[in-house]
Short mmCIF file of C-alpha atoms in Angstrom, two decimals:
data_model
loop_
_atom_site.label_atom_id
_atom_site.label_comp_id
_atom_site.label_asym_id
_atom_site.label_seq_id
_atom_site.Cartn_x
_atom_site.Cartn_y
_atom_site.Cartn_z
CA UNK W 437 -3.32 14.71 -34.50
CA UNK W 438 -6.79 14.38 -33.26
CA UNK W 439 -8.56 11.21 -32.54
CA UNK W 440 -11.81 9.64 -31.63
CA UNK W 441 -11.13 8.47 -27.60
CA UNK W 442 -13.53 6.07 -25.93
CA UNK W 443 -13.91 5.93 -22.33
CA UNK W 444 -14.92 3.05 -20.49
CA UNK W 445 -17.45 4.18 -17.99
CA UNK W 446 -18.17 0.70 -16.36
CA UNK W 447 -18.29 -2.45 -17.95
CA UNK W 448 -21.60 -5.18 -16.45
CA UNK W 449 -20.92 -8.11 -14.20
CA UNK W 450 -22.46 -10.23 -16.90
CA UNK W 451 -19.48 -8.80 -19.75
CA UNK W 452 -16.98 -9.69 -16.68
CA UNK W 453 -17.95 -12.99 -15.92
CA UNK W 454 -18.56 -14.25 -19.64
CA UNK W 455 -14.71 -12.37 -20.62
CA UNK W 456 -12.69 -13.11 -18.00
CA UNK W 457 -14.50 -16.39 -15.78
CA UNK W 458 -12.70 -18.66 -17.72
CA UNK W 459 -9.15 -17.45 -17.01
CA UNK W 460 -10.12 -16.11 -13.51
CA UNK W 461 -12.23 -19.94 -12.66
CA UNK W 462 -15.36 -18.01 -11.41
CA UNK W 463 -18.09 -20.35 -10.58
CA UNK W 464 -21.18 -18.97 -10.30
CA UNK W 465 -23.09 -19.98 -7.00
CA UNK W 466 -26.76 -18.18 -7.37
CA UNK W 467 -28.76 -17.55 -10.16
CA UNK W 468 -27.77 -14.59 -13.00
CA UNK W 469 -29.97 -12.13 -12.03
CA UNK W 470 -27.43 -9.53 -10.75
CA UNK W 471 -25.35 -9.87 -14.31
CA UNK W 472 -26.87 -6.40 -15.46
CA UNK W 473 -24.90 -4.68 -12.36
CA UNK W 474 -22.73 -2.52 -13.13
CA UNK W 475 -18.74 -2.25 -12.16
CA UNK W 476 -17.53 1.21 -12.42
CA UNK W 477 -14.01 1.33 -10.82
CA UNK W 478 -11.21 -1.27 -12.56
CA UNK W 479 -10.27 -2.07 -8.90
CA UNK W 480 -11.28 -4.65 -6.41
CA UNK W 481 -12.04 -4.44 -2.90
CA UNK W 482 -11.98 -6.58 0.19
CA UNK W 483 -14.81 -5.72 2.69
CA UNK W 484 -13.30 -6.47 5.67
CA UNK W 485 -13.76 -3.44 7.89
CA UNK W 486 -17.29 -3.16 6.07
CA UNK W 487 -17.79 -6.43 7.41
CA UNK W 488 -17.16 -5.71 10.63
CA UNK W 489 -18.95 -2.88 10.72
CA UNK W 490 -17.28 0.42 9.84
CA UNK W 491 -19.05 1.29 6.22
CA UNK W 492 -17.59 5.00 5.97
CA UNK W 493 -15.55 5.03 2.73
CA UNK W 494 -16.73 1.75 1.87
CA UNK W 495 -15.96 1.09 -2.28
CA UNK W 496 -19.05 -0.28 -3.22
CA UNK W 497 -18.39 0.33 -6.84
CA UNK W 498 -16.14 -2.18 -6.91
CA UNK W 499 -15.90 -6.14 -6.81
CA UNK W 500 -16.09 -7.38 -3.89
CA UNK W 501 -13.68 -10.09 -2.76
CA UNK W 502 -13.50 -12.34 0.62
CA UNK W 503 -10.72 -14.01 1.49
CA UNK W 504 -10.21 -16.74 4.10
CA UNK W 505 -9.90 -13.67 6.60
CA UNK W 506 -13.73 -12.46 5.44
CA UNK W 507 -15.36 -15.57 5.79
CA UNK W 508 -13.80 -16.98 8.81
CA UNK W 509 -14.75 -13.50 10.40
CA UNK W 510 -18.50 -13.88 9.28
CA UNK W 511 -18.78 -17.91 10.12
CA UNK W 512 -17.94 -16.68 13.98
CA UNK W 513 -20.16 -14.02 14.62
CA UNK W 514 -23.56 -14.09 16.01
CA UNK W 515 -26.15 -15.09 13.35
CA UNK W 516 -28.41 -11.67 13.69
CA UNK W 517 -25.33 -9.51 13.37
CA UNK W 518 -23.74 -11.40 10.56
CA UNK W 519 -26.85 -11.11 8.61
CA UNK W 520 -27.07 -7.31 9.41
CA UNK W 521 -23.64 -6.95 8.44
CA UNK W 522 -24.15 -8.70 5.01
CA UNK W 523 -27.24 -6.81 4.08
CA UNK W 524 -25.68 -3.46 4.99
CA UNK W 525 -22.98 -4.12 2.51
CA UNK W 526 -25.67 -5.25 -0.08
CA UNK W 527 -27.62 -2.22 0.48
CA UNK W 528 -24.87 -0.34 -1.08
CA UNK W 529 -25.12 -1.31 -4.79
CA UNK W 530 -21.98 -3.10 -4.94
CA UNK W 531 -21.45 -5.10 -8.35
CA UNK W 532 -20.74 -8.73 -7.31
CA UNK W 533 -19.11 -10.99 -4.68
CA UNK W 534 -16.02 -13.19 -5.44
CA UNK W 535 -15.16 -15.66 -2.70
CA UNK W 536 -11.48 -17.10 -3.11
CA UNK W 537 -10.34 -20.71 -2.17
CA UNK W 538 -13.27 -22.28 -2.76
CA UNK W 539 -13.80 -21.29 0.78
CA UNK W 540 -17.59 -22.74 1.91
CA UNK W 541 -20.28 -19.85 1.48
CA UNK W 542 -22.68 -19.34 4.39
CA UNK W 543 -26.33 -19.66 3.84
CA UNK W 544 -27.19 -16.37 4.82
CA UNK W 545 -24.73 -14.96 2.08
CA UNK W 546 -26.71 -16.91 -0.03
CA UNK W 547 -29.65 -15.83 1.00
CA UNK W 548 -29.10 -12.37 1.20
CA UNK W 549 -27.45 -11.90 -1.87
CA UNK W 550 -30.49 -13.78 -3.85
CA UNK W 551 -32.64 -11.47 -1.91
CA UNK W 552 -30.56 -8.09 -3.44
CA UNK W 553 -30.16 -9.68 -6.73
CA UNK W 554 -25.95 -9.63 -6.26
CA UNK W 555 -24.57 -12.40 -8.47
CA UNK W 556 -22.24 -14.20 -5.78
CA UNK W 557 -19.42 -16.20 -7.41
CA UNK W 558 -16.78 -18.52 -5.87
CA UNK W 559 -12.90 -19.41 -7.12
CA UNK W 560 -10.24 -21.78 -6.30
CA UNK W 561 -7.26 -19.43 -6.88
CA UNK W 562 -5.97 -17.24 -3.28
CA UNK W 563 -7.27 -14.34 -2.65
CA UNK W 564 -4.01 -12.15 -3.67
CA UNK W 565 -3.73 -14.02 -6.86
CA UNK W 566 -7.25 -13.36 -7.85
CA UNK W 567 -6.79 -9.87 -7.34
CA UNK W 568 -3.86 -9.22 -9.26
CA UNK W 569 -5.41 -11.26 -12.31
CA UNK W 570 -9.05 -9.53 -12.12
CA UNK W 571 -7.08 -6.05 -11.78
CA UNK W 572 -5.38 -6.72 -14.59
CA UNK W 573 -8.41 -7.85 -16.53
CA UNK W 574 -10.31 -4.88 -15.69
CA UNK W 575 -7.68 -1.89 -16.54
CA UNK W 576 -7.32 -3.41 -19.96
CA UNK W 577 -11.61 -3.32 -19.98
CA UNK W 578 -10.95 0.12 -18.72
CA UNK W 579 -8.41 1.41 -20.62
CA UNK W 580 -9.50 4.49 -23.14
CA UNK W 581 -9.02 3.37 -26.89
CA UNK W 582 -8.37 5.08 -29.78
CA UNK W 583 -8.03 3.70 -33.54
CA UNK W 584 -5.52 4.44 -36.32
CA UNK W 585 -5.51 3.45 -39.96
CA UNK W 586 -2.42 1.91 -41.14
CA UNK W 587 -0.46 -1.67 -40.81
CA UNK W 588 0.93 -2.70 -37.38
CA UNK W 589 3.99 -4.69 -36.95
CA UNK W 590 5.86 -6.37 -34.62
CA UNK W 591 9.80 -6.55 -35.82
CA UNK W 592 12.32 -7.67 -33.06
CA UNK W 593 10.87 -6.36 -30.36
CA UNK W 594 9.64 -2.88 -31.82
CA UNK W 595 6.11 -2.17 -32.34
CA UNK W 596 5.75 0.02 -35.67
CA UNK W 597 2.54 1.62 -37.10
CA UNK W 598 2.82 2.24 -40.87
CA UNK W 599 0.67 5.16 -41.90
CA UNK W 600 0.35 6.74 -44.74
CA UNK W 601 -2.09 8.13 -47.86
CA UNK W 602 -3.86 5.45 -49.71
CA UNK W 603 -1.63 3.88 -52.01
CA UNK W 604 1.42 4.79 -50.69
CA UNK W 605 2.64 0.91 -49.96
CA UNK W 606 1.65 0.55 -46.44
CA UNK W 607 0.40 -3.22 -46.83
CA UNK W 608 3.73 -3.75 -49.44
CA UNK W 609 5.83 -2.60 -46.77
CA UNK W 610 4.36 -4.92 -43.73
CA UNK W 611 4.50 -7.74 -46.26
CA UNK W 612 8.19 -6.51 -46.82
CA UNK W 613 8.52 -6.80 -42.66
CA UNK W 614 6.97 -9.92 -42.74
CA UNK W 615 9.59 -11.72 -44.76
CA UNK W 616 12.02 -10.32 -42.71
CA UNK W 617 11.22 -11.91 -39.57
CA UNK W 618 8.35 -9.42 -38.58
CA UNK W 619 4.81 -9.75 -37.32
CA UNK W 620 1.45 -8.80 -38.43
CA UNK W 621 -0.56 -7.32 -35.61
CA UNK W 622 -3.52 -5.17 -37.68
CA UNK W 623 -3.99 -4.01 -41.18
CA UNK W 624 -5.87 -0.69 -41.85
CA UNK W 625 -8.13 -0.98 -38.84
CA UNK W 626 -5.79 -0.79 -36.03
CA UNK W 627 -6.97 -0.45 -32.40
CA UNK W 628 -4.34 1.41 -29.50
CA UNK W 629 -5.33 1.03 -25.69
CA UNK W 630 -3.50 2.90 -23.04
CA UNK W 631 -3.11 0.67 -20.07
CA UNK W 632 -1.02 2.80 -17.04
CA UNK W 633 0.78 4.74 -19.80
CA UNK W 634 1.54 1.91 -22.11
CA UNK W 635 0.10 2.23 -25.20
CA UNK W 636 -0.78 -1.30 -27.07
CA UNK W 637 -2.12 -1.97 -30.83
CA UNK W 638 -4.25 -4.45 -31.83
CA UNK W 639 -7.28 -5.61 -33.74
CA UNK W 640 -10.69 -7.74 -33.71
CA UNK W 641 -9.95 -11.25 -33.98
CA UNK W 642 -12.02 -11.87 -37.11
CA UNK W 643 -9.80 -9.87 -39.22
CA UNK W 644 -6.27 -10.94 -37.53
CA UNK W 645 -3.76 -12.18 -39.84
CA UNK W 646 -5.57 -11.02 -42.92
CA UNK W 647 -4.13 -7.76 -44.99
CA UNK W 648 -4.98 -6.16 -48.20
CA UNK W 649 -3.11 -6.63 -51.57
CA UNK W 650 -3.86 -4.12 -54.15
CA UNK W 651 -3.92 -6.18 -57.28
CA UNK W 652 -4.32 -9.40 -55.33
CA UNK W 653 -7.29 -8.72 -52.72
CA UNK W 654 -7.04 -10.20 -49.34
CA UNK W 655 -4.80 -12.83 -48.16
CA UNK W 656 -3.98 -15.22 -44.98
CA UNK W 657 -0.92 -14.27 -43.99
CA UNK W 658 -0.51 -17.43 -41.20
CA UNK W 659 -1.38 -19.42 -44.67
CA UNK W 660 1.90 -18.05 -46.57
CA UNK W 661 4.18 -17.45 -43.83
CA UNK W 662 3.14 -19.50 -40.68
CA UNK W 663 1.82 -18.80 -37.85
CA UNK W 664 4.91 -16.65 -36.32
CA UNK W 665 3.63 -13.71 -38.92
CA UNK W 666 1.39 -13.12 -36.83
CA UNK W 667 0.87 -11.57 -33.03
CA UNK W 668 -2.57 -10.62 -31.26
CA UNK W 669 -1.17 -7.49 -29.94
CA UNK W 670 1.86 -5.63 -29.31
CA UNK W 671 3.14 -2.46 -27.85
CA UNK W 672 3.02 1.26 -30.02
CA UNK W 673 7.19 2.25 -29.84
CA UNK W 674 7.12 4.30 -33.05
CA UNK W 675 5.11 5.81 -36.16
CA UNK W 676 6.41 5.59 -39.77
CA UNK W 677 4.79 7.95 -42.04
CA UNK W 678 5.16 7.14 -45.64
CA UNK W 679 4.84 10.43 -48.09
CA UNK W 680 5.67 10.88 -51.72
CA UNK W 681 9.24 11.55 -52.63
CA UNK W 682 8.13 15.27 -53.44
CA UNK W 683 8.46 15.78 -49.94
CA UNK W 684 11.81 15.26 -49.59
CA UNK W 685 12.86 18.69 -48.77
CA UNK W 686 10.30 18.72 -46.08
CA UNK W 687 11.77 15.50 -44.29
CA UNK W 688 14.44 15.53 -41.61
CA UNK W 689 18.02 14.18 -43.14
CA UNK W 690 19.90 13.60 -40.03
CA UNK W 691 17.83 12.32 -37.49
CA UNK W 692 19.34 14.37 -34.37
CA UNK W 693 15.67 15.47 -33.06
CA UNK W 694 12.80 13.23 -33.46
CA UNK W 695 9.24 14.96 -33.85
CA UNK W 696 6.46 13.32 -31.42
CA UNK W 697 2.86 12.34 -32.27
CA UNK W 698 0.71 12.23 -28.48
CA UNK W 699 -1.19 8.85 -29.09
CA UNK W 700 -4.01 8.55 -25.75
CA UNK W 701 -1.59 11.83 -23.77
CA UNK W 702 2.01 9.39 -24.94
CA UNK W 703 4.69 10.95 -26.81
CA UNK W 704 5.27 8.29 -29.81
CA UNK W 705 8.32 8.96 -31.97
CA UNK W 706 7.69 9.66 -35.01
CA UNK W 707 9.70 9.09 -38.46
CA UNK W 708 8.95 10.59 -42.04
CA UNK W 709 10.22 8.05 -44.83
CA UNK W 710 10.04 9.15 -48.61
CA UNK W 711 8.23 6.42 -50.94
CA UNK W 712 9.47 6.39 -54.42
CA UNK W 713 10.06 3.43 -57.07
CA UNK W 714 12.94 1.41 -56.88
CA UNK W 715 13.10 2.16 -53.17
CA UNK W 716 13.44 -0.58 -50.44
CA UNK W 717 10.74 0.58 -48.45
CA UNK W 718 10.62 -2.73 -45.93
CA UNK W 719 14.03 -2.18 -45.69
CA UNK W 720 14.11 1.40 -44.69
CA UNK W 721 11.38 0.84 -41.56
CA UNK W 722 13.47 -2.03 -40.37
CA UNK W 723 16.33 -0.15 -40.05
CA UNK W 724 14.31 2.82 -38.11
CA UNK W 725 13.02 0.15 -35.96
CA UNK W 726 16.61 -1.23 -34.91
CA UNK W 727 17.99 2.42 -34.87
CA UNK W 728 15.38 2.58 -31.85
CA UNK W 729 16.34 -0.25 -30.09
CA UNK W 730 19.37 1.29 -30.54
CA UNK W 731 18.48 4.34 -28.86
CA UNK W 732 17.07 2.48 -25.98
CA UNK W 733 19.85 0.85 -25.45
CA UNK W 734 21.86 3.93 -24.76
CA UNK W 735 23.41 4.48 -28.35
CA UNK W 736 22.67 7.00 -30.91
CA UNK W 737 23.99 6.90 -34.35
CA UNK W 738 22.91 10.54 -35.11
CA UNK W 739 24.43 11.98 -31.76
CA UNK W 740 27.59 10.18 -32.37
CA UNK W 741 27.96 11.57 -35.95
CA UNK W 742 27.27 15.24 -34.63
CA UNK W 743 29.43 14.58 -31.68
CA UNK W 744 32.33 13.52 -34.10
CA UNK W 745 31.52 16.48 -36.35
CA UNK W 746 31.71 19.18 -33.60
CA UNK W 747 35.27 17.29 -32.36
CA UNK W 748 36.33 17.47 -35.88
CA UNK W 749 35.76 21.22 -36.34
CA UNK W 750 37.10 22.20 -32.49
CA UNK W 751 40.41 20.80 -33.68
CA UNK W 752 40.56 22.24 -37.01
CA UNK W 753 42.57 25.29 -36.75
CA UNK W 754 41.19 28.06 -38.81
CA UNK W 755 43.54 29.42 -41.77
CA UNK W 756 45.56 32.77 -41.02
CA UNK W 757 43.98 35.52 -42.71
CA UNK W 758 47.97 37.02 -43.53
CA UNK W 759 48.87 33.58 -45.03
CA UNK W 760 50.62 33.92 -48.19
CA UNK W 761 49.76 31.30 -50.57
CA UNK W 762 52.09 30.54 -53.73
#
C-alpha cells in the first residue's frame, strides 16, 4: 500500500533547544543568534581530536559536545593556539556547542562562538548521559513518518491499527477495546514513525483521547473511562482490516500464513476480519491481538491444528480397495 513518507532533512538548533532543553537541562550561555543553524545528522560528536588539531573527517554537521576531557584539554594550552583551535572548528558550520557538567566555559569560547554566531549551551548531566538522551531525542526528530487513517490501540501489550471503509465500525470497535482493558492511542488521524526499525503510532496532542461517535459526535474518552484509556504512543505489531461480510470467501479461514502490509520498509502482519450485525467485533480483534502474543511467545494455534491434522491422517490407514463390505 502506498503512502505519503516524510523525511527529516535537519531539524534547527532553535526546534532542538525549545523540544528537548527541558528534559536534556540545556542552559543557554550566549545570546540566540545561532538558533536558525541547522543540525543535519541525528548524531552527536565530541571534538576532541578537532580540538587538538587534526580536522580531517571532522562531523561538523553534528552537535558538538565537550566533556571534562575537552575542556580540561583547551584550559591548558597556550592562549593563541587554543583560540586558533576553537575558531577552526567554528569555521566549519557546526550547529551548536553543548558543554556537560556544568564544567566552567573559557572566555575565548565565549568569545569566539558570539563572534561565529554558534549558540553555545551548558548542562549539568555527564557527558555519556547527555549523549545517549540527545541521540535518542534526535532519531525520533529524524525518524521518516508516515500517516494512516484508522483507530490505534494499545490492548495488553499489542499495538493494533483498525482500518477499514467509512462506516465499517472502526471507532465502535476501539470503544469495544476500550472497555476491555485497552488503550486509545489515535482515532482516524494516526501518525507511524520508524525509529531503527521500530515502527511507533501516535497522534498530535490536541486531539489525544478524543474519538468519533457516529450518532453521538465526539467524546473524551479519559472523561468516561479514566485516564488508563488512554496512551501517547505505542508500538505498530499488527493491522486489522475490517470489510463487509460479502467478503467472506475472500478472507483467510485458518490462519496458517499471515499476509504482510510494509509500513516505512517493516513487514506488519496483517489480519482480514468480516463486519456483519450481531457480530462481536471488539471481541474478535482482541482475540487476534492475544493470538499474537501468542505467536511471539513461541506458540501457534493454527500450526498446532495443522500439525495435529497431518498426524491424524499419517496414521489413518487407507481402506483396502478388495475389502468386501456386507
Amino acid at each position: 500500500m502506498a503512502r505519503k513518507v516524510k523525511l527529516v532533512s535537519h531539524i534547527t538548533v532553535g526546534h532542538f533547544f525549545e523540544t528537548h532543553g527541558e528534559s536534556l537541562k540545556l542552559e543557554p550561555i550566549n545570546s540566540s543568534d545561532g538558533f536558525n543553524r541547522k543540525i543535519n545528522e541525528p548524531s552527536l560528536n565530541r571534538p576532541g581530536l578537532a580540538l587538538a588539531g587534526y580536522i580531517d573527517h571532522f562531523a561538523y554537521m553534528r552537535v558538538q559536545v565537550l566533556g571534562n576531557s575537552e575542556v580540561e584539554f583547551l584550559n591548558k594550552i597556550d592562549s593563541e593556539i587554543r583560540r586558533e583551535r576553537i575558531r577552526t572548528i567554528c569555521k566549519t558550520d557546526i550547529p551548536c556547542i553543548v558543554i556537560s557538567r556544568d564544567a566552567r566555559v573559557h572566555q575565548d569560547m565565549l568569545d569566539i562562538c558570539e563572534e561565529f554566531r554558534i549558540s553555545l549551551f551548558r548542562t549539568p548531566l555527564n557527558t555519556m548521559r547527555f549523549i545517549n538522551s540527545a541521540t535518542f531525542h534526535l532519531e525520533h526528530d529524524f525518524a521518516p513518518t508516515t500517516t494512516a487513517h484508522g483507530c490505534m490501540l494499545d490492548f495488553r501489550g499489542i499495538g493494533v491499527l483498525i482500518k477499514g471503509k467509512s462506516g465499517s465500525g472502526k471507532s465502535e470497535t476501539a470503544i469495544g477495546l476500550v472497555e476491555r482493558g485497552g488503550a486509545l492511542i489515535a482515532d482516524d488521524h494516526v501518525k507511524i514513525r520508524n525509529v531503527n526499525g521500530k515502527l511507533t503510532a501516535f497522534t498530535d496532542d490536541f486531539s489525544r483521547g478524543f474519538i468519533e461517535m457516529r450518532g453521538i459526535g465526539i467524546i473524551n474518552v479519559t472523561n468516561i473511562y479514566g485516564l488508563g484509556s488512554i496512551r501517547p504512543d505505542a508500538t505498530l505489531d499488527i493491522i486489522v482490516n475490517l470489510r463487509p461480510y460479502s467478503d467472506l470467501n475472500e478472507v483467510d479461514r485458518v490462519g496458517i500464513t499471515r499476509e504482510t502490509d510494509k509500513v516505512l520498509g517493516v513487514d506488519v502482519p496483517i489480519v482480514d476480519i468480516p463486519v456483519a450485525p450481531g457480530r462481536d467485533t471488539a471481541r474478535l480483534v482482541a482475540v487476534t491481538a492475544l493470538d499474537l502474543q501468542l505467536r511471539r511467545l513461541g506458540y501457534d494455534m493454527a500450526a498446532e491444528f495443522n500439525n495435529r491434522l497431518s498426524e491424524k491422517l499419517a496414521n489413518t490407514t487407507p481402506p483396502s480397495p478388495f475389502t468386501t463390505h456386507y
